[in-house]
CSV table of C-alpha atoms in Angstrom, one decimal:
chain,number,residue,atom,x,y,z
A,112,UNK,CA,-6.1,39.9,15.3
A,113,UNK,CA,-4.6,38.3,18.4
A,114,UNK,CA,-2.0,40.4,20.0
A,115,UNK,CA,0.6,39.0,22.4
A,116,UNK,CA,2.9,41.7,23.6
A,117,UNK,CA,6.2,41.1,25.3
A,118,UNK,CA,7.6,44.1,27.3
A,119,UNK,CA,11.1,44.1,25.9
A,120,UNK,CA,12.6,43.0,22.6
A,121,UNK,CA,16.2,43.0,24.0
A,122,UNK,CA,17.4,42.9,27.5
A,123,UNK,CA,20.9,42.7,29.0
A,124,UNK,CA,21.3,41.7,32.7
A,125,UNK,CA,24.1,40.6,35.0
A,126,UNK,CA,24.5,37.2,36.7
A,127,UNK,CA,22.7,37.0,40.0
A,128,UNK,CA,20.1,39.7,39.1
A,129,UNK,CA,16.4,39.0,39.5
A,130,UNK,CA,14.9,39.4,36.0
A,131,UNK,CA,11.3,39.9,35.1
A,132,UNK,CA,9.9,39.3,31.7
A,133,UNK,CA,6.3,40.5,31.1
A,134,UNK,CA,3.7,39.3,28.6
A,135,UNK,CA,0.2,40.7,27.9
A,136,UNK,CA,-2.5,39.3,25.6
A,137,UNK,CA,-5.6,41.0,24.5
A,138,UNK,CA,-7.8,38.1,23.4
A,139,UNK,CA,-9.2,37.0,26.8
A,140,UNK,CA,-7.3,33.7,26.4
A,141,UNK,CA,-7.3,31.3,29.4
A,142,UNK,CA,-4.0,29.7,28.7
A,143,UNK,CA,-0.6,31.4,28.7
A,144,UNK,CA,2.8,29.9,28.1
A,145,UNK,CA,6.5,30.7,28.4
A,146,UNK,CA,9.1,29.1,26.1
A,147,UNK,CA,12.7,29.5,25.5
A,148,UNK,CA,14.2,29.0,22.0
A,149,UNK,CA,17.8,28.0,21.5
A,150,UNK,CA,19.7,27.0,18.3
A,151,UNK,CA,19.7,23.3,18.0
A,152,UNK,CA,17.2,22.8,20.8
A,153,UNK,CA,14.1,24.3,19.4
A,154,UNK,CA,11.3,25.7,21.6
A,155,UNK,CA,11.1,24.3,25.1
A,156,UNK,CA,8.3,24.9,27.5
A,157,UNK,CA,9.2,26.5,30.8
A,158,UNK,CA,5.8,27.1,32.5
A,159,UNK,CA,2.2,27.5,31.5
A,160,UNK,CA,-0.9,28.7,33.2
A,161,UNK,CA,-4.5,27.8,32.4
A,162,UNK,CA,-6.1,30.3,34.8
A,163,UNK,CA,-5.3,33.2,37.1
A,164,UNK,CA,-3.0,32.2,39.9
A,165,UNK,CA,-2.7,28.7,38.4
A,166,UNK,CA,0.6,27.4,37.0
A,167,UNK,CA,2.1,24.2,35.7
A,168,UNK,CA,5.7,23.3,35.2
A,169,UNK,CA,6.9,22.6,31.7
A,170,UNK,CA,10.0,20.7,30.6
A,171,UNK,CA,12.6,23.1,32.0
A,172,UNK,CA,11.3,25.0,35.0
A,173,UNK,CA,14.5,25.0,37.0
A,174,UNK,CA,15.7,28.5,37.8
A,175,UNK,CA,12.4,30.1,36.8
A,176,UNK,CA,9.2,31.0,38.4
A,177,UNK,CA,6.0,32.6,37.0
A,178,UNK,CA,3.2,34.9,38.2
A,179,UNK,CA,-0.3,35.3,36.8
A,180,UNK,CA,-2.3,37.8,38.9
A,181,UNK,CA,-4.5,38.9,36.1
A,182,UNK,CA,-5.9,36.9,33.2
A,183,UNK,CA,-4.2,39.0,30.5
A,184,UNK,CA,-0.7,39.1,32.1
A,185,UNK,CA,1.8,36.4,32.6
A,186,UNK,CA,5.3,37.1,34.0
A,187,UNK,CA,8.4,35.0,33.9
A,188,UNK,CA,10.9,35.5,36.7
A,189,UNK,CA,14.5,34.5,36.7
A,190,UNK,CA,15.2,34.3,40.4
A,191,UNK,CA,19.0,34.6,40.1
A,192,UNK,CA,20.1,35.0,36.5
A,193,UNK,CA,22.9,32.8,35.2
A,194,UNK,CA,24.7,32.9,31.8
A,195,UNK,CA,23.1,29.7,30.7
A,196,UNK,CA,19.8,31.5,30.8
A,197,UNK,CA,20.9,33.7,27.9
A,198,UNK,CA,18.2,32.9,25.2
A,199,UNK,CA,15.2,34.0,23.2
A,200,UNK,CA,12.1,33.9,25.4
A,201,UNK,CA,8.7,33.5,23.8
A,202,UNK,CA,5.3,34.0,25.3
A,203,UNK,CA,2.2,32.5,23.9
A,204,UNK,CA,-1.5,32.4,24.7
A,205,UNK,CA,-4.6,30.3,23.6
A,206,UNK,CA,-8.1,29.6,24.5
A,207,UNK,CA,-8.6,26.7,26.9
A,208,UNK,CA,-8.3,23.3,25.3
A,209,UNK,CA,-5.3,21.7,23.8
A,210,UNK,CA,-6.6,21.8,20.2
A,211,UNK,CA,-6.7,25.6,20.3
A,212,UNK,CA,-3.7,27.2,18.5
A,213,UNK,CA,-1.2,29.1,20.5
A,214,UNK,CA,-0.4,32.7,19.4
A,215,UNK,CA,3.0,34.0,20.1
A,216,UNK,CA,4.6,37.3,20.8
A,217,UNK,CA,7.8,38.4,19.0
A,218,UNK,CA,10.1,37.3,21.8
A,219,UNK,CA,12.6,38.9,24.2
A,220,UNK,CA,16.2,38.3,23.5
A,221,UNK,CA,17.8,38.1,26.9
A,222,UNK,CA,21.6,38.3,27.5
A,223,UNK,CA,23.0,37.5,30.9
A,224,UNK,CA,26.6,38.8,31.3
B,797,UNK,CA,9.8,10.0,25.4
B,798,UNK,CA,7.8,11.8,22.8
B,799,UNK,CA,9.9,13.0,19.9
B,800,UNK,CA,9.5,15.1,16.9
B,801,UNK,CA,11.9,15.1,13.9
B,802,UNK,CA,11.6,17.5,11.0
B,803,UNK,CA,13.5,17.0,7.8
B,804,UNK,CA,15.3,18.3,6.0
B,805,UNK,CA,16.9,20.8,8.4
B,806,UNK,CA,17.4,23.3,5.6
B,807,UNK,CA,16.0,23.4,2.1
B,808,UNK,CA,16.9,25.8,-0.7
B,809,UNK,CA,14.6,26.0,-3.7
B,810,UNK,CA,14.2,28.1,-6.8
B,811,UNK,CA,11.1,30.2,-7.1
B,812,UNK,CA,8.3,28.0,-8.6
B,813,UNK,CA,10.0,24.7,-7.5
B,814,UNK,CA,7.6,22.7,-5.5
B,815,UNK,CA,8.7,20.5,-2.6
B,816,UNK,CA,7.6,18.9,0.7
B,817,UNK,CA,8.7,19.2,4.3
B,818,UNK,CA,8.4,16.3,6.7
B,819,UNK,CA,7.5,16.0,10.4
B,820,UNK,CA,7.8,12.6,12.0
B,821,UNK,CA,6.5,12.1,15.6
B,822,UNK,CA,6.2,9.5,18.2
B,823,UNK,CA,3.5,11.1,20.4
B,824,UNK,CA,1.1,8.5,21.4
B,825,UNK,CA,-2.6,9.2,21.3
B,826,UNK,CA,-2.2,12.2,19.0
B,827,UNK,CA,-5.0,14.8,19.5
B,828,UNK,CA,-3.7,17.4,17.1
B,829,UNK,CA,-0.7,18.6,15.2
B,830,UNK,CA,0.1,22.2,14.5
B,831,UNK,CA,2.2,23.9,11.9
B,832,UNK,CA,3.8,27.3,12.4
B,833,UNK,CA,5.9,29.6,10.3
B,834,UNK,CA,8.7,31.7,11.9
B,835,UNK,CA,10.4,34.6,10.3
B,836,UNK,CA,13.8,35.8,11.7
B,837,UNK,CA,13.4,37.9,14.8
B,838,UNK,CA,9.7,37.1,15.1
B,839,UNK,CA,7.6,34.7,17.1
B,840,UNK,CA,6.0,31.6,15.4
B,841,UNK,CA,2.9,32.4,13.4
B,842,UNK,CA,0.1,29.8,13.4
B,843,UNK,CA,-0.7,28.2,10.0
B,844,UNK,CA,-2.7,25.0,10.5
B,845,UNK,CA,-4.1,22.5,12.9
B,846,UNK,CA,-4.7,18.8,11.8
B,847,UNK,CA,-6.7,16.5,14.0
B,848,UNK,CA,-6.8,13.1,12.4
B,849,UNK,CA,-5.0,10.9,9.9
B,850,UNK,CA,-6.1,11.7,6.4
B,851,UNK,CA,-7.0,15.3,7.1
B,852,UNK,CA,-5.6,18.0,4.8
B,853,UNK,CA,-5.6,21.8,5.2
B,854,UNK,CA,-4.6,24.4,2.6
B,855,UNK,CA,-3.6,28.0,2.7
B,856,UNK,CA,-2.4,29.8,-0.5
B,857,UNK,CA,0.7,27.8,-1.7
B,858,UNK,CA,0.8,25.6,1.4
B,859,UNK,CA,-1.0,22.3,2.0
B,860,UNK,CA,-0.6,20.2,5.2
B,861,UNK,CA,-1.4,16.5,5.4
B,862,UNK,CA,-1.4,14.1,8.3
B,863,UNK,CA,-0.8,10.3,8.7
B,864,UNK,CA,-0.6,8.3,11.9
B,865,UNK,CA,3.2,8.9,12.2
B,866,UNK,CA,4.0,11.9,9.9
B,867,UNK,CA,2.8,15.2,8.7
B,868,UNK,CA,3.9,16.8,5.4
B,869,UNK,CA,3.8,20.5,4.5
B,870,UNK,CA,3.7,20.7,0.7
B,871,UNK,CA,4.7,23.9,-0.9
B,872,UNK,CA,3.5,24.5,-4.5
B,873,UNK,CA,5.2,27.0,-6.8
B,874,UNK,CA,6.8,28.9,-3.9
B,875,UNK,CA,7.7,32.6,-3.9
B,876,UNK,CA,10.6,34.3,-2.1
B,877,UNK,CA,8.2,35.5,0.6
B,878,UNK,CA,7.6,31.9,1.6
B,879,UNK,CA,11.2,31.8,2.9
B,880,UNK,CA,11.0,31.1,6.7
B,881,UNK,CA,11.5,28.4,9.2
B,882,UNK,CA,8.5,26.0,9.4
B,883,UNK,CA,7.8,24.3,12.7
B,884,UNK,CA,5.6,21.4,13.5
B,885,UNK,CA,4.2,20.6,16.9
B,886,UNK,CA,2.2,17.6,17.9
B,887,UNK,CA,-0.1,18.0,20.9
B,888,UNK,CA,1.0,15.9,23.9
B,889,UNK,CA,-1.6,15.4,26.6
B,890,UNK,CA,-4.2,18.0,27.2
B,891,UNK,CA,-2.4,21.3,26.6
B,892,UNK,CA,1.3,20.8,25.7
B,893,UNK,CA,2.8,21.2,22.3
B,894,UNK,CA,6.1,19.4,21.5
B,895,UNK,CA,8.0,21.4,18.9
B,896,UNK,CA,10.3,20.0,16.2
B,897,UNK,CA,13.5,21.9,15.5
B,898,UNK,CA,12.1,23.2,12.2
B,899,UNK,CA,13.0,23.3,8.5
B,900,UNK,CA,14.7,26.5,7.3
B,901,UNK,CA,13.3,27.1,3.8
B,902,UNK,CA,14.9,29.5,1.4
B,903,UNK,CA,13.3,30.4,-1.9
B,904,UNK,CA,15.6,32.0,-4.4
B,905,UNK,CA,14.1,34.4,-7.0
């Protein structure tokens, strides 16, 4: 079974802090994705990566950056956390090719106070 | 702008009462459409991929169908464990999924 592991289920941080969310997959997938999920807005793509050190902006990249130094690990960075970044963050991975299903982790619920 | 609309937003059924969920999309040049199930506090779980109009996929009590502008998820004789939010996501471009807001399904025993 595909396993996508997110480092924290719940995280509480303060405004202005630099926040790191980590995601690891064990299926040798080329693609990795970061989404946020908000009530009424659904899942929105923040960034994705199709190879090590490669990244592409999604629909809402502002205020975020990403890092992919190893194939299995994809990090989401909130450069200076703000309260409007309070959300559920979901990581996903897939084999290369858009018709490959994405497999999701169980999410990190991040609260910015 | 590509859009995905799922209806109804919420659906409550009795155990054994069959129904259908709808996913309408305006993605041009559709290359695939995905269905996911999401339980509270969990990430979405992959169910099906449909690639072309007329295609159908089945899994236990679920059957997904695809036309040029819509996809349906038919649920036959559902059980309480089928309660979840069901998400559809057409593929936009080469790699990007566009998610609908989901249908929250509740099956009462």
